[in-house]
CSV table of C-alpha atoms and ligand atoms in Angstrom, one decimal:
chain,number,residue,atom,x,y,z
V,9,MET,CA,-25.2,95.1,-71.2
V,10,ASN,CA,-24.0,92.0,-69.8
V,11,LEU,CA,-24.6,88.6,-71.4
V,12,THR,CA,-23.7,85.4,-69.4
V,13,LEU,CA,-20.8,83.5,-71.0
V,14,SER,CA,-20.1,79.9,-70.8
V,15,ALA,CA,-16.7,78.7,-69.5
V,16,GLU,CA,-15.5,78.2,-73.2
V,17,GLU,CA,-16.8,81.4,-74.1
V,18,SER,CA,-14.9,83.1,-71.1
V,19,ALA,CA,-11.8,81.5,-72.3
V,20,PHE,CA,-12.1,82.7,-75.8
V,21,ARG,CA,-12.7,86.5,-74.3
V,22,ASP,CA,-9.8,85.9,-72.4
V,23,GLU,CA,-7.8,84.7,-75.6
V,24,VAL,CA,-8.9,88.0,-77.4
V,25,ARG,CA,-8.0,90.4,-74.6
V,26,ALA,CA,-4.6,89.0,-74.3
V,27,PHE,CA,-4.2,89.2,-78.0
V,28,LEU,CA,-5.3,92.9,-77.8
V,29,ASP,CA,-3.2,93.7,-74.8
V,30,ALA,CA,-0.1,92.1,-76.5
V,31,HIS,CA,-0.6,93.6,-80.0
V,32,LEU,CA,-2.6,96.7,-79.9
V,33,SER,CA,0.0,99.7,-79.3
V,34,PRO,CA,-1.0,102.9,-77.3
V,35,GLU,CA,-0.3,104.9,-80.5
V,36,LEU,CA,-2.8,102.7,-82.5
V,37,ARG,CA,-5.5,103.2,-79.8
V,38,ARG,CA,-4.9,106.8,-79.3
V,39,ALA,CA,-5.0,107.3,-83.3
V,40,GLN,CA,-8.4,105.5,-83.4
V,41,LYS,CA,-9.8,107.5,-80.8
V,42,LEU,CA,-8.7,110.7,-82.7
V,43,THR,CA,-10.3,109.6,-85.8
V,44,THR,CA,-13.1,111.6,-87.0
V,45,THR,CA,-14.3,109.7,-90.0
V,46,VAL,CA,-16.1,106.5,-90.4
V,47,PHE,CA,-13.2,104.5,-91.8
V,48,SER,CA,-10.1,104.7,-89.8
V,49,GLU,CA,-7.5,106.4,-91.2
V,50,PHE,CA,-5.5,104.4,-94.0
V,51,GLU,CA,-2.4,104.3,-92.0
V,52,ILE,CA,-3.6,102.9,-88.7
V,53,SER,CA,-6.2,100.5,-90.5
V,54,ARG,CA,-3.5,99.0,-92.7
V,55,ALA,CA,-1.2,98.6,-89.7
V,56,TRP,CA,-4.0,96.8,-87.6
V,57,HIS,CA,-5.1,94.8,-90.6
V,58,LYS,CA,-1.6,93.4,-91.0
V,59,ILE,CA,-1.4,92.4,-87.5
V,60,LEU,CA,-4.9,90.7,-87.7
V,61,ALA,CA,-3.7,88.9,-90.7
V,62,GLU,CA,-0.7,87.2,-89.0
V,63,LYS,CA,-3.2,86.0,-86.4
V,64,GLY,CA,-5.7,85.0,-89.0
V,65,TRP,CA,-8.6,87.2,-87.8
V,66,THR,CA,-9.3,89.5,-90.6
V,67,VAL,CA,-12.5,87.7,-92.1
V,68,PRO,CA,-14.5,86.3,-89.2
V,69,TYR,CA,-17.6,86.3,-91.4
V,70,TRP,CA,-16.5,84.1,-94.2
V,71,PRO,CA,-16.9,80.2,-94.5
V,72,VAL,CA,-13.8,78.6,-93.0
V,73,GLU,CA,-12.9,77.0,-96.5
V,74,HIS,CA,-12.1,80.6,-97.8
V,75,GLY,CA,-10.3,81.7,-94.7
V,76,GLY,CA,-13.0,82.6,-92.0
V,77,THR,CA,-12.2,81.9,-88.6
V,78,GLY,CA,-15.0,79.4,-87.9
V,79,TRP,CA,-16.4,81.4,-84.9
V,80,ASP,CA,-20.0,81.2,-83.8
V,81,VAL,CA,-22.2,84.6,-83.3
V,82,THR,CA,-21.2,84.7,-79.5
V,83,GLN,CA,-17.6,84.6,-80.5
V,84,ARG,CA,-18.0,87.2,-83.0
V,85,TYR,CA,-19.9,89.4,-80.8
V,86,ILE,CA,-16.9,89.0,-78.2
V,87,TYR,CA,-14.2,89.6,-80.7
V,88,PHE,CA,-15.9,93.0,-81.9
V,89,SER,CA,-17.0,94.1,-78.4
V,90,GLU,CA,-13.2,93.3,-76.9
V,91,SER,CA,-11.8,95.2,-80.0
V,92,ALA,CA,-13.9,98.1,-79.7
V,93,ARG,CA,-13.5,98.2,-75.8
V,94,ALA,CA,-9.8,98.4,-76.5
V,95,CYS,CA,-10.1,101.1,-79.0
V,96,ALA,CA,-8.6,98.8,-82.0
V,97,PRO,CA,-8.8,100.6,-85.4
V,98,PHE,CA,-11.5,99.5,-87.8
V,99,ILE,CA,-10.1,97.6,-90.8
V,100,SER,CA,-11.7,98.8,-94.0
V,101,PRO,CA,-15.1,97.0,-94.5
V,102,ILE,CA,-14.9,97.2,-98.2
V,103,GLY,CA,-12.6,94.3,-99.0
V,104,ILE,CA,-13.4,92.2,-96.1
V,105,SER,CA,-17.2,92.6,-95.6
V,106,MET,CA,-18.3,93.6,-99.1
V,107,VAL,CA,-16.1,92.6,-101.9
V,108,GLY,CA,-15.2,89.3,-100.2
V,109,PRO,CA,-18.7,87.9,-99.9
V,110,VAL,CA,-19.4,89.0,-103.5
V,111,VAL,CA,-16.2,87.1,-104.9
V,112,ILE,CA,-17.3,84.0,-102.8
V,113,HIS,CA,-20.7,84.0,-104.1
V,114,TYR,CA,-20.2,85.2,-107.9
V,115,GLY,CA,-16.5,85.0,-108.4
V,116,THR,CA,-15.0,82.2,-110.9
V,117,PRO,CA,-12.4,79.7,-109.2
V,118,ALA,CA,-9.8,82.0,-110.9
V,119,GLN,CA,-11.2,85.2,-109.3
V,120,ARG,CA,-11.5,83.6,-105.9
V,121,GLU,CA,-8.0,82.3,-106.0
V,122,TYR,CA,-6.5,85.4,-107.0
V,123,PHE,CA,-8.7,87.9,-104.9
V,124,LEU,CA,-9.5,86.3,-101.6
V,125,PRO,CA,-6.2,85.8,-100.2
V,126,ARG,CA,-5.3,89.4,-101.1
V,127,ILE,CA,-8.1,90.6,-99.1
V,128,ILE,CA,-7.5,88.6,-96.2
V,129,SER,CA,-3.7,89.7,-96.0
V,130,GLY,CA,-4.6,93.4,-96.8
V,131,ALA,CA,-2.2,93.3,-99.9
V,132,ASP,CA,-5.4,94.9,-101.9
V,133,TYR,CA,-7.2,97.9,-100.5
V,134,TRP,CA,-10.7,98.4,-102.1
V,135,CYS,CA,-13.0,101.1,-102.9
V,136,GLN,CA,-16.4,100.9,-104.0
V,137,GLY,CA,-17.5,102.5,-107.4
V,138,PHE,CA,-21.2,102.5,-107.4
V,139,SER,CA,-22.7,106.2,-107.1
V,140,GLU,CA,-22.4,108.6,-109.9
V,141,PRO,CA,-23.3,112.1,-110.0
V,142,GLY,CA,-27.3,112.0,-110.4
V,143,SER,CA,-27.3,108.2,-109.5
V,144,GLY,CA,-27.3,107.7,-105.8
V,145,SER,CA,-30.5,106.6,-104.6
V,146,ASP,CA,-31.6,105.9,-108.1
V,147,LEU,CA,-28.5,104.0,-108.6
V,148,ALA,CA,-30.1,102.0,-111.6
V,149,SER,CA,-29.9,105.1,-113.5
V,150,LEU,CA,-25.9,105.0,-113.6
V,151,LYS,CA,-24.3,106.1,-116.7
V,152,LEU,CA,-20.5,104.9,-116.5
V,153,ARG,CA,-20.2,103.3,-120.0
V,154,ALA,CA,-18.5,100.0,-120.7
V,155,VAL,CA,-18.1,99.0,-124.3
V,156,ARG,CA,-16.9,95.4,-125.1
V,157,ASP,CA,-13.6,95.8,-127.4
V,158,GLY,CA,-12.0,92.3,-127.9
V,159,ASP,CA,-11.2,91.0,-124.3
V,160,ASP,CA,-11.6,94.3,-122.8
V,161,TYR,CA,-14.2,96.7,-121.7
V,162,VAL,CA,-13.5,100.4,-122.3
V,163,LEU,CA,-14.8,102.5,-119.7
V,164,ASN,CA,-15.8,106.2,-119.7
V,165,GLY,CA,-17.7,108.3,-117.2
V,166,SER,CA,-17.3,109.1,-113.5
V,167,LYS,CA,-18.0,107.9,-110.1
V,168,ILE,CA,-18.4,110.2,-107.1
V,169,TRP,CA,-18.3,110.1,-103.2
V,170,THR,CA,-15.9,107.1,-103.7
V,171,THR,CA,-14.7,106.6,-100.0
V,172,HIS,CA,-10.7,106.2,-99.9
V,173,ALA,CA,-10.3,106.0,-103.7
V,174,HIS,CA,-7.0,107.8,-103.3
V,175,PHE,CA,-5.7,104.9,-101.1
V,176,ALA,CA,-7.3,102.1,-103.2
V,177,ASN,CA,-5.6,99.7,-105.7
V,178,TRP,CA,-8.9,98.2,-106.6
V,179,MET,CA,-12.4,99.3,-107.1
V,180,ILE,CA,-15.6,97.1,-107.4
V,181,ALA,CA,-17.6,99.2,-110.1
V,182,LEU,CA,-21.1,99.0,-111.7
V,183,VAL,CA,-21.1,100.0,-115.3
V,184,ARG,CA,-23.6,100.2,-117.9
V,185,SER,CA,-22.8,97.4,-120.5
V,186,ALA,CA,-26.0,97.9,-122.2
V,187,ASP,CA,-29.1,99.9,-122.8
V,188,THR,CA,-32.2,97.9,-121.9
V,189,PRO,CA,-35.8,98.7,-121.4
V,190,LYS,CA,-35.3,98.1,-117.8
V,191,PRO,CA,-32.1,99.9,-116.7
V,192,GLN,CA,-31.2,97.4,-114.0
V,193,GLN,CA,-30.6,94.7,-116.7
V,194,GLY,CA,-27.9,96.8,-118.7
V,195,ILE,CA,-25.7,96.9,-115.5
V,196,SER,CA,-22.4,94.8,-115.0
V,197,CYS,CA,-19.9,94.6,-112.1
V,198,LEU,CA,-16.4,95.0,-112.8
V,199,MET,CA,-13.2,94.7,-110.7
V,200,VAL,CA,-11.1,97.7,-111.7
V,201,ALA,CA,-7.3,98.1,-111.0
V,202,MET,CA,-6.9,101.7,-109.9
V,203,ASP,CA,-3.7,102.3,-111.7
V,204,SER,CA,-5.2,101.5,-115.0
V,205,PRO,CA,-4.2,104.2,-117.5
V,206,GLY,CA,-7.2,106.8,-117.9
V,207,ILE,CA,-8.1,106.7,-114.3
V,208,SER,CA,-7.9,110.1,-112.3
V,209,VAL,CA,-9.0,110.6,-108.7
V,210,ARG,CA,-10.1,114.2,-107.5
V,211,PRO,CA,-10.5,114.9,-103.8
V,212,ILE,CA,-13.6,116.1,-102.4
V,213,ASN,CA,-13.0,117.8,-98.9
V,214,THR,CA,-16.0,117.6,-96.5
V,215,ILE,CA,-17.6,119.7,-94.1
V,216,GLY,CA,-15.9,118.0,-91.2
V,217,GLY,CA,-12.5,119.0,-92.7
V,218,ASP,CA,-11.6,115.4,-93.8
V,219,HIS,CA,-10.5,114.2,-97.2
V,220,GLU,CA,-12.4,110.8,-97.1
V,221,VAL,CA,-14.3,110.9,-100.5
V,222,ASN,CA,-13.4,111.5,-104.0
V,223,GLN,CA,-14.6,111.8,-107.6
V,224,VAL,CA,-13.1,109.3,-109.9
V,225,PHE,CA,-13.0,110.0,-113.7
V,226,PHE,CA,-12.5,107.1,-116.2
V,227,ASP,CA,-11.3,108.4,-119.8
V,228,ASP,CA,-10.8,105.1,-122.1
V,229,VAL,CA,-9.9,102.9,-119.3
V,230,ARG,CA,-9.6,99.3,-120.3
V,231,VAL,CA,-10.6,96.6,-118.1
V,232,PRO,CA,-10.3,92.8,-118.9
V,233,VAL,CA,-13.6,90.9,-119.6
V,234,ALA,CA,-11.8,88.5,-117.1
V,235,ASN,CA,-12.4,91.1,-114.4
V,236,ARG,CA,-16.1,90.8,-114.4
V,237,MET,CA,-17.9,89.4,-111.5
V,238,GLY,CA,-20.8,87.6,-112.6
V,239,ALA,CA,-22.3,87.4,-116.0
V,240,GLU,CA,-22.8,90.3,-118.3
V,241,GLY,CA,-25.9,92.2,-117.1
V,242,GLU,CA,-26.0,90.6,-113.8
V,243,GLY,CA,-24.3,93.6,-112.0
V,244,TRP,CA,-27.7,94.7,-110.4
V,245,SER,CA,-27.9,91.4,-108.5
V,246,VAL,CA,-24.3,91.5,-107.4
V,247,ALA,CA,-24.9,95.0,-106.2
V,248,LYS,CA,-28.0,94.1,-104.3
V,249,TYR,CA,-26.0,91.2,-102.4
V,250,LEU,CA,-23.1,93.3,-101.8
V,251,LEU,CA,-25.3,96.2,-100.4
V,252,GLU,CA,-26.9,93.7,-98.0
V,253,PHE,CA,-23.6,93.2,-96.5
V,254,GLU,CA,-22.7,96.9,-96.3
V,255,ARG,CA,-25.9,97.7,-94.6
V,256,GLY,CA,-26.0,94.9,-92.1
V,257,GLY,CA,-23.3,92.6,-92.3
V,258,GLY,CA,-21.4,93.9,-89.4
V,259,MET,CA,-21.2,94.3,-85.7
V,260,ALA,CA,-22.2,98.3,-85.5
V,261,ALA,CA,-23.2,97.7,-81.8
V,262,SER,CA,-19.6,97.5,-80.3
V,263,GLY,CA,-18.5,100.7,-82.3
V,264,LEU,CA,-21.5,102.5,-80.9
V,265,ARG,CA,-21.0,101.4,-77.4
V,266,ARG,CA,-17.3,102.6,-77.8
V,267,SER,CA,-18.3,105.9,-78.8
V,268,PHE,CA,-20.9,106.3,-76.2
V,269,ALA,CA,-18.5,105.2,-73.5
V,270,GLY,CA,-16.2,107.9,-74.4
V,271,VAL,CA,-19.0,110.5,-74.1
V,272,LEU,CA,-20.3,109.3,-70.8
V,273,ALA,CA,-16.7,109.2,-69.2
V,274,ARG,CA,-16.3,112.9,-70.2
V,275,ALA,CA,-19.6,113.7,-68.9
V,276,ARG,CA,-18.9,112.1,-65.7
V,277,GLU,CA,-15.3,113.7,-65.4
V,278,GLY,CA,-16.6,117.3,-66.2
V,279,GLY,CA,-19.6,116.9,-63.9
V,280,ARG,CA,-22.1,117.4,-66.8
V,281,ALA,CA,-23.7,113.9,-66.3
V,282,ASP,CA,-25.9,115.5,-63.7
V,283,ASP,CA,-27.3,118.2,-66.0
V,284,PRO,CA,-30.9,117.0,-66.7
V,285,ASP,CA,-30.9,117.4,-70.3
V,286,VAL,CA,-27.5,115.5,-70.6
V,287,ALA,CA,-28.8,112.9,-68.1
V,288,LEU,CA,-31.9,112.3,-70.3
V,289,GLY,CA,-29.7,112.2,-73.6
V,290,ILE,CA,-27.5,109.4,-72.0
V,291,ALA,CA,-30.4,107.4,-70.7
V,292,GLU,CA,-32.2,107.4,-74.0
V,293,VAL,CA,-29.1,106.8,-76.1
V,294,GLY,CA,-28.0,104.0,-73.8
V,295,VAL,CA,-31.3,102.2,-74.0
V,296,ASP,CA,-31.3,102.7,-77.7
V,297,ILE,CA,-27.8,100.9,-78.0
V,298,ASP,CA,-28.9,97.9,-75.8
V,299,THR,CA,-31.9,97.6,-78.0
V,300,PHE,CA,-30.1,97.8,-81.2
V,301,GLU,CA,-27.5,95.3,-80.0
V,302,MET,CA,-30.1,92.6,-79.4
V,303,MET,CA,-31.5,93.3,-82.6
V,304,GLU,CA,-28.1,93.1,-84.5
V,305,LEU,CA,-27.2,89.8,-82.6
V,306,ARG,CA,-30.4,88.3,-83.7
V,307,THR,CA,-29.5,89.1,-87.3
V,308,MET,CA,-26.0,87.9,-86.8
V,309,SER,CA,-27.3,84.6,-85.3
V,310,SER,CA,-29.2,83.9,-88.7
V,311,LEU,CA,-26.2,84.6,-90.6
V,312,THR,CA,-24.3,81.8,-89.0
V,313,SER,CA,-26.1,79.1,-91.0
V,314,GLY,CA,-24.8,80.6,-94.2
V,315,GLY,CA,-27.7,83.3,-94.8
V,316,ASN,CA,-27.5,86.9,-95.7
V,317,PRO,CA,-29.0,89.7,-93.8
V,318,GLY,CA,-32.0,90.4,-96.4
V,319,ALA,CA,-34.2,93.3,-95.4
V,320,MET,CA,-33.1,93.5,-91.8
V,321,ALA,CA,-30.1,95.0,-93.0
V,322,SER,CA,-31.9,98.2,-93.7
V,323,VAL,CA,-33.4,98.1,-90.3
V,324,LEU,CA,-29.9,97.9,-88.7
V,325,LYS,CA,-28.5,100.6,-91.2
V,326,LEU,CA,-31.2,103.0,-90.3
V,327,ARG,CA,-30.8,102.6,-86.6
V,328,ALA,CA,-27.0,102.6,-86.4
V,329,SER,CA,-26.9,105.7,-88.4
V,330,GLN,CA,-29.3,107.5,-86.3
V,331,LEU,CA,-27.5,106.2,-83.1
V,332,GLN,CA,-24.0,107.5,-84.3
V,333,GLN,CA,-25.6,110.9,-84.9
V,334,ALA,CA,-27.3,111.0,-81.6
V,335,ILE,CA,-24.0,110.0,-79.9
V,336,SER,CA,-22.0,112.9,-81.7
V,337,GLU,CA,-24.8,115.3,-80.7
V,338,LEU,CA,-24.5,114.1,-76.9
V,339,ALA,CA,-21.0,114.8,-77.2
V,340,LEU,CA,-21.6,118.5,-78.2
V,341,GLN,CA,-23.8,118.7,-75.4
V,342,VAL,CA,-21.4,117.3,-73.1
V,343,GLU,CA,-18.6,119.6,-74.3
V,344,GLY,CA,-20.6,122.7,-74.6
V,345,GLU,CA,-18.4,125.5,-76.1
V,346,GLY,CA,-15.2,123.5,-75.7
V,347,ALA,CA,-16.5,121.6,-78.8
V,348,LEU,CA,-16.1,124.9,-80.9
V,349,ARG,CA,-12.2,124.1,-81.1
V,350,TRP,CA,-11.7,123.8,-84.6
V,351,GLU,CA,-8.5,121.9,-86.2
V,352,LYS,CA,-8.5,121.5,-89.9
V,353,ARG,CA,-4.8,119.7,-89.8
V,354,ARG,CA,-5.0,116.0,-90.4
V,355,PRO,CA,-4.3,113.1,-88.9
V,356,LEU,CA,-5.4,114.8,-85.5
V,357,HIS,CA,-3.1,112.1,-83.6
V,358,GLU,CA,-0.2,113.9,-85.1
V,359,VAL,CA,-1.6,117.4,-84.1
V,360,ALA,CA,-3.4,117.0,-80.8
V,361,GLN,CA,-1.2,117.8,-77.6
V,362,GLY,CA,-2.2,116.6,-74.2
V,363,ALA,CA,-5.4,114.9,-72.8
V,364,GLU,CA,-7.8,117.8,-73.2
V,365,GLU,CA,-7.0,118.3,-76.6
V,366,ASP,CA,-7.2,114.6,-77.5
V,367,ALA,CA,-10.6,114.8,-75.9
V,368,LEU,CA,-12.0,118.1,-77.6
V,369,LEU,CA,-10.3,118.6,-81.1
V,370,PRO,CA,-12.5,115.5,-82.7
V,371,VAL,CA,-15.8,116.4,-81.3
V,372,MET,CA,-17.0,119.1,-83.9
V,373,SER,CA,-15.5,117.3,-87.0
V,374,ARG,CA,-17.1,114.1,-85.9
V,375,TYR,CA,-20.4,115.6,-85.4
V,376,LEU,CA,-20.1,117.1,-88.8
V,377,ASN,CA,-19.0,113.9,-90.5
V,378,ASN,CA,-21.5,111.8,-88.9
V,379,ARG,CA,-24.2,114.0,-91.0
V,380,ALA,CA,-23.4,111.8,-93.7
V,381,ASN,CA,-24.3,108.5,-92.1
V,382,THR,CA,-28.0,108.8,-92.9
V,383,ILE,CA,-26.9,109.2,-96.5
V,384,PHE,CA,-24.4,107.0,-97.3
V,385,GLY,CA,-24.8,103.0,-98.0
V,386,GLY,CA,-28.4,104.1,-98.9
V,387,SER,CA,-30.3,107.2,-97.2
V,388,SER,CA,-32.7,106.8,-94.2
V,389,GLU,CA,-35.6,107.5,-96.6
V,390,VAL,CA,-34.4,104.8,-99.0
V,391,GLN,CA,-33.8,102.3,-96.1
V,392,ARG,CA,-37.4,103.0,-94.8
V,393,THR,CA,-38.9,102.3,-98.4
V,394,VAL,CA,-36.9,99.0,-98.5
V,395,ILE,CA,-38.3,98.1,-95.0
V,396,ALA,CA,-42.0,99.1,-95.9
V,397,LYS,CA,-41.9,97.1,-98.9
V,398,ALA,CA,-40.0,93.9,-97.8
V,399,MET,CA,-41.1,93.7,-94.2
V,400,LEU,CA,-44.3,95.4,-93.8
V,401,GLY,CA,-45.8,94.6,-97.3
V,402,LEU,CA,-46.8,98.0,-98.0
P,5,FAD,C1,-19.4,110.4,-96.8
P,5,FAD,C2,-20.2,109.5,-97.8
P,5,FAD,C3,-19.4,108.4,-98.4
P,5,FAD,C4,-20.0,107.6,-99.3
P,5,FAD,N1,-19.1,106.8,-100.0
P,5,FAD,C5,-19.6,106.1,-101.1
P,5,FAD,C6,-18.6,105.0,-101.7
P,5,FAD,O1,-17.5,104.6,-101.3
P,5,FAD,N2,-19.0,104.4,-102.8
P,5,FAD,C7,-20.3,104.9,-103.5
P,5,FAD,O2,-20.6,104.1,-104.5
P,5,FAD,N3,-21.0,105.7,-102.9
P,5,FAD,C8,-20.6,106.4,-101.8
P,5,FAD,N4,-21.4,107.4,-101.3
P,5,FAD,C9,-22.6,107.8,-102.0
P,5,FAD,C10,-23.8,107.4,-101.2
P,5,FAD,O3,-24.2,106.3,-101.3
P,5,FAD,C11,-24.8,108.5,-101.9
P,5,FAD,O4,-24.8,109.8,-101.5
P,5,FAD,C12,-26.5,107.9,-101.5
P,5,FAD,O5,-26.9,106.7,-102.1
P,5,FAD,C13,-27.5,109.1,-101.7
P,5,FAD,O6,-27.3,109.4,-103.1
P,5,FAD,P1,-27.3,110.9,-103.7
P,5,FAD,O7,-25.9,111.6,-102.8
P,5,FAD,O8,-27.3,110.7,-105.2
P,5,FAD,O9,-28.5,111.8,-103.2
P,5,FAD,P2,-30.0,111.7,-103.6
P,5,FAD,O10,-30.3,110.2,-104.2
P,5,FAD,O11,-30.1,112.6,-104.8
P,5,FAD,O12,-30.9,112.1,-102.6
P,5,FAD,C14,-31.1,113.3,-102.2
P,5,FAD,C15,-32.3,113.3,-101.1
P,5,FAD,O13,-33.4,112.7,-101.6
P,5,FAD,C16,-33.8,111.6,-100.9
P,5,FAD,N5,-34.4,110.5,-101.9
P,5,FAD,C17,-33.9,110.2,-102.9
P,5,FAD,N6,-34.7,109.3,-103.5
P,5,FAD,C18,-35.7,109.2,-102.6
P,5,FAD,C19,-36.9,108.2,-102.8
P,5,FAD,N7,-37.2,107.4,-103.8
P,5,FAD,N8,-37.7,108.3,-101.8
P,5,FAD,C20,-37.6,109.2,-100.6
P,5,FAD,N9,-36.5,110.0,-100.6
P,5,FAD,C21,-35.6,110.0,-101.7
P,5,FAD,C22,-32.7,110.9,-100.2
P,5,FAD,O14,-32.9,110.3,-99.2
P,5,FAD,C23,-31.9,112.3,-99.8
P,5,FAD,O15,-32.3,113.0,-98.7
P,5,FAD,C24,-20.9,108.1,-100.2
P,5,FAD,C25,-21.8,109.2,-99.6
P,5,FAD,C26,-21.3,110.0,-98.5
P,5,FAD,C27,-22.0,111.1,-98.0
């Protein structure tokens, strides 16, 4: 899809391209191409975060007074599209896109002063401790207990499916600080230092062959009351605010387009693009990405005036996850039995040898990993319920 850019916008695009050409090494681009998980691998994500921080480009969404770039929606679109086209790693969204907006909205001046610069620079790496065994879609039933003891809360229980908890030094956690008739009212939000005594992180290896998620155990973990985000019992509102950004605060279309372009190139190179089934799949996914991108741009433009995505976040999350799965299915169709090559060693960029292995090794793992897209961040069924209630009035 081509949008007509003004002279200033074209100049901005050239600036972004020149920056990417100068700073994005071939090694980082290749490592990103060989990433099979939703988040870029920790090392490449951190390396790219550092480079972007030096340029001042890690938090384009934030208000300028907190370190944002002041870009309008077109500039953000250009930046994300160009970064995706160049195969730049994703920097982990948890700090920059979820915790940051929460700290800006709910944090005390001291919390803002401490956390925001460290998120911008990448000094801190965050994980999100919301889900628990038995409390995923029904998040309000969470049980991790926080008992007040002087100036601390004492935490006992566990979190599960915690992405990159094994790398993170901070967790934004929802805890049960009171038993209330309405379970939502007894939830608080705490910032937990991952090196606190009593925390242990156990890996969960996924069907795609990656160690991306974990179960995190809390055994008498002390967290200062000063690390509470919002008032006691206000954690549910904080969580809802964060989830809107998790589900719809980004530019997913550019990533989808990059994945799709890779599959398309392989289909053309291998002569598969003329196969009627493959051609139909390419046409369908291509049109769906265009439609999705328009919808996302419209939502982003409403954010420029300082709003949050609201229920549109659910529409975007639902469609982006379906499209990512459709692209990985198309990749299987294009590669045929070549996609059955299975490599369990990680990271793939240190294992694959030659262009053909680079193309084939991630395909099956990525397909399997993408099964989770319609589950995490709220499953598709849950998103449909939000849409039905908030947008259709059902
Ligand atoms: C790869 C991956 C990474 C994740 N990363 C994180 C993370 O970093 N931090 C974090 O806190 N969590 C994370 N999660 C957890 C994720 O948010 C939950 O898995 C998700 O919310 C679903 O919860 P559940 O697993 O308990 O499944 P359940 O809630 O038990 O759902 C099981 C099935 O029932 C359906 N269902 C449930 N309730 C309803 C309903 N009311 N109406 C209709 N259908 C329903 C669901 O759609 C699903 O199909 C991650 C999950 C995955 C798979």
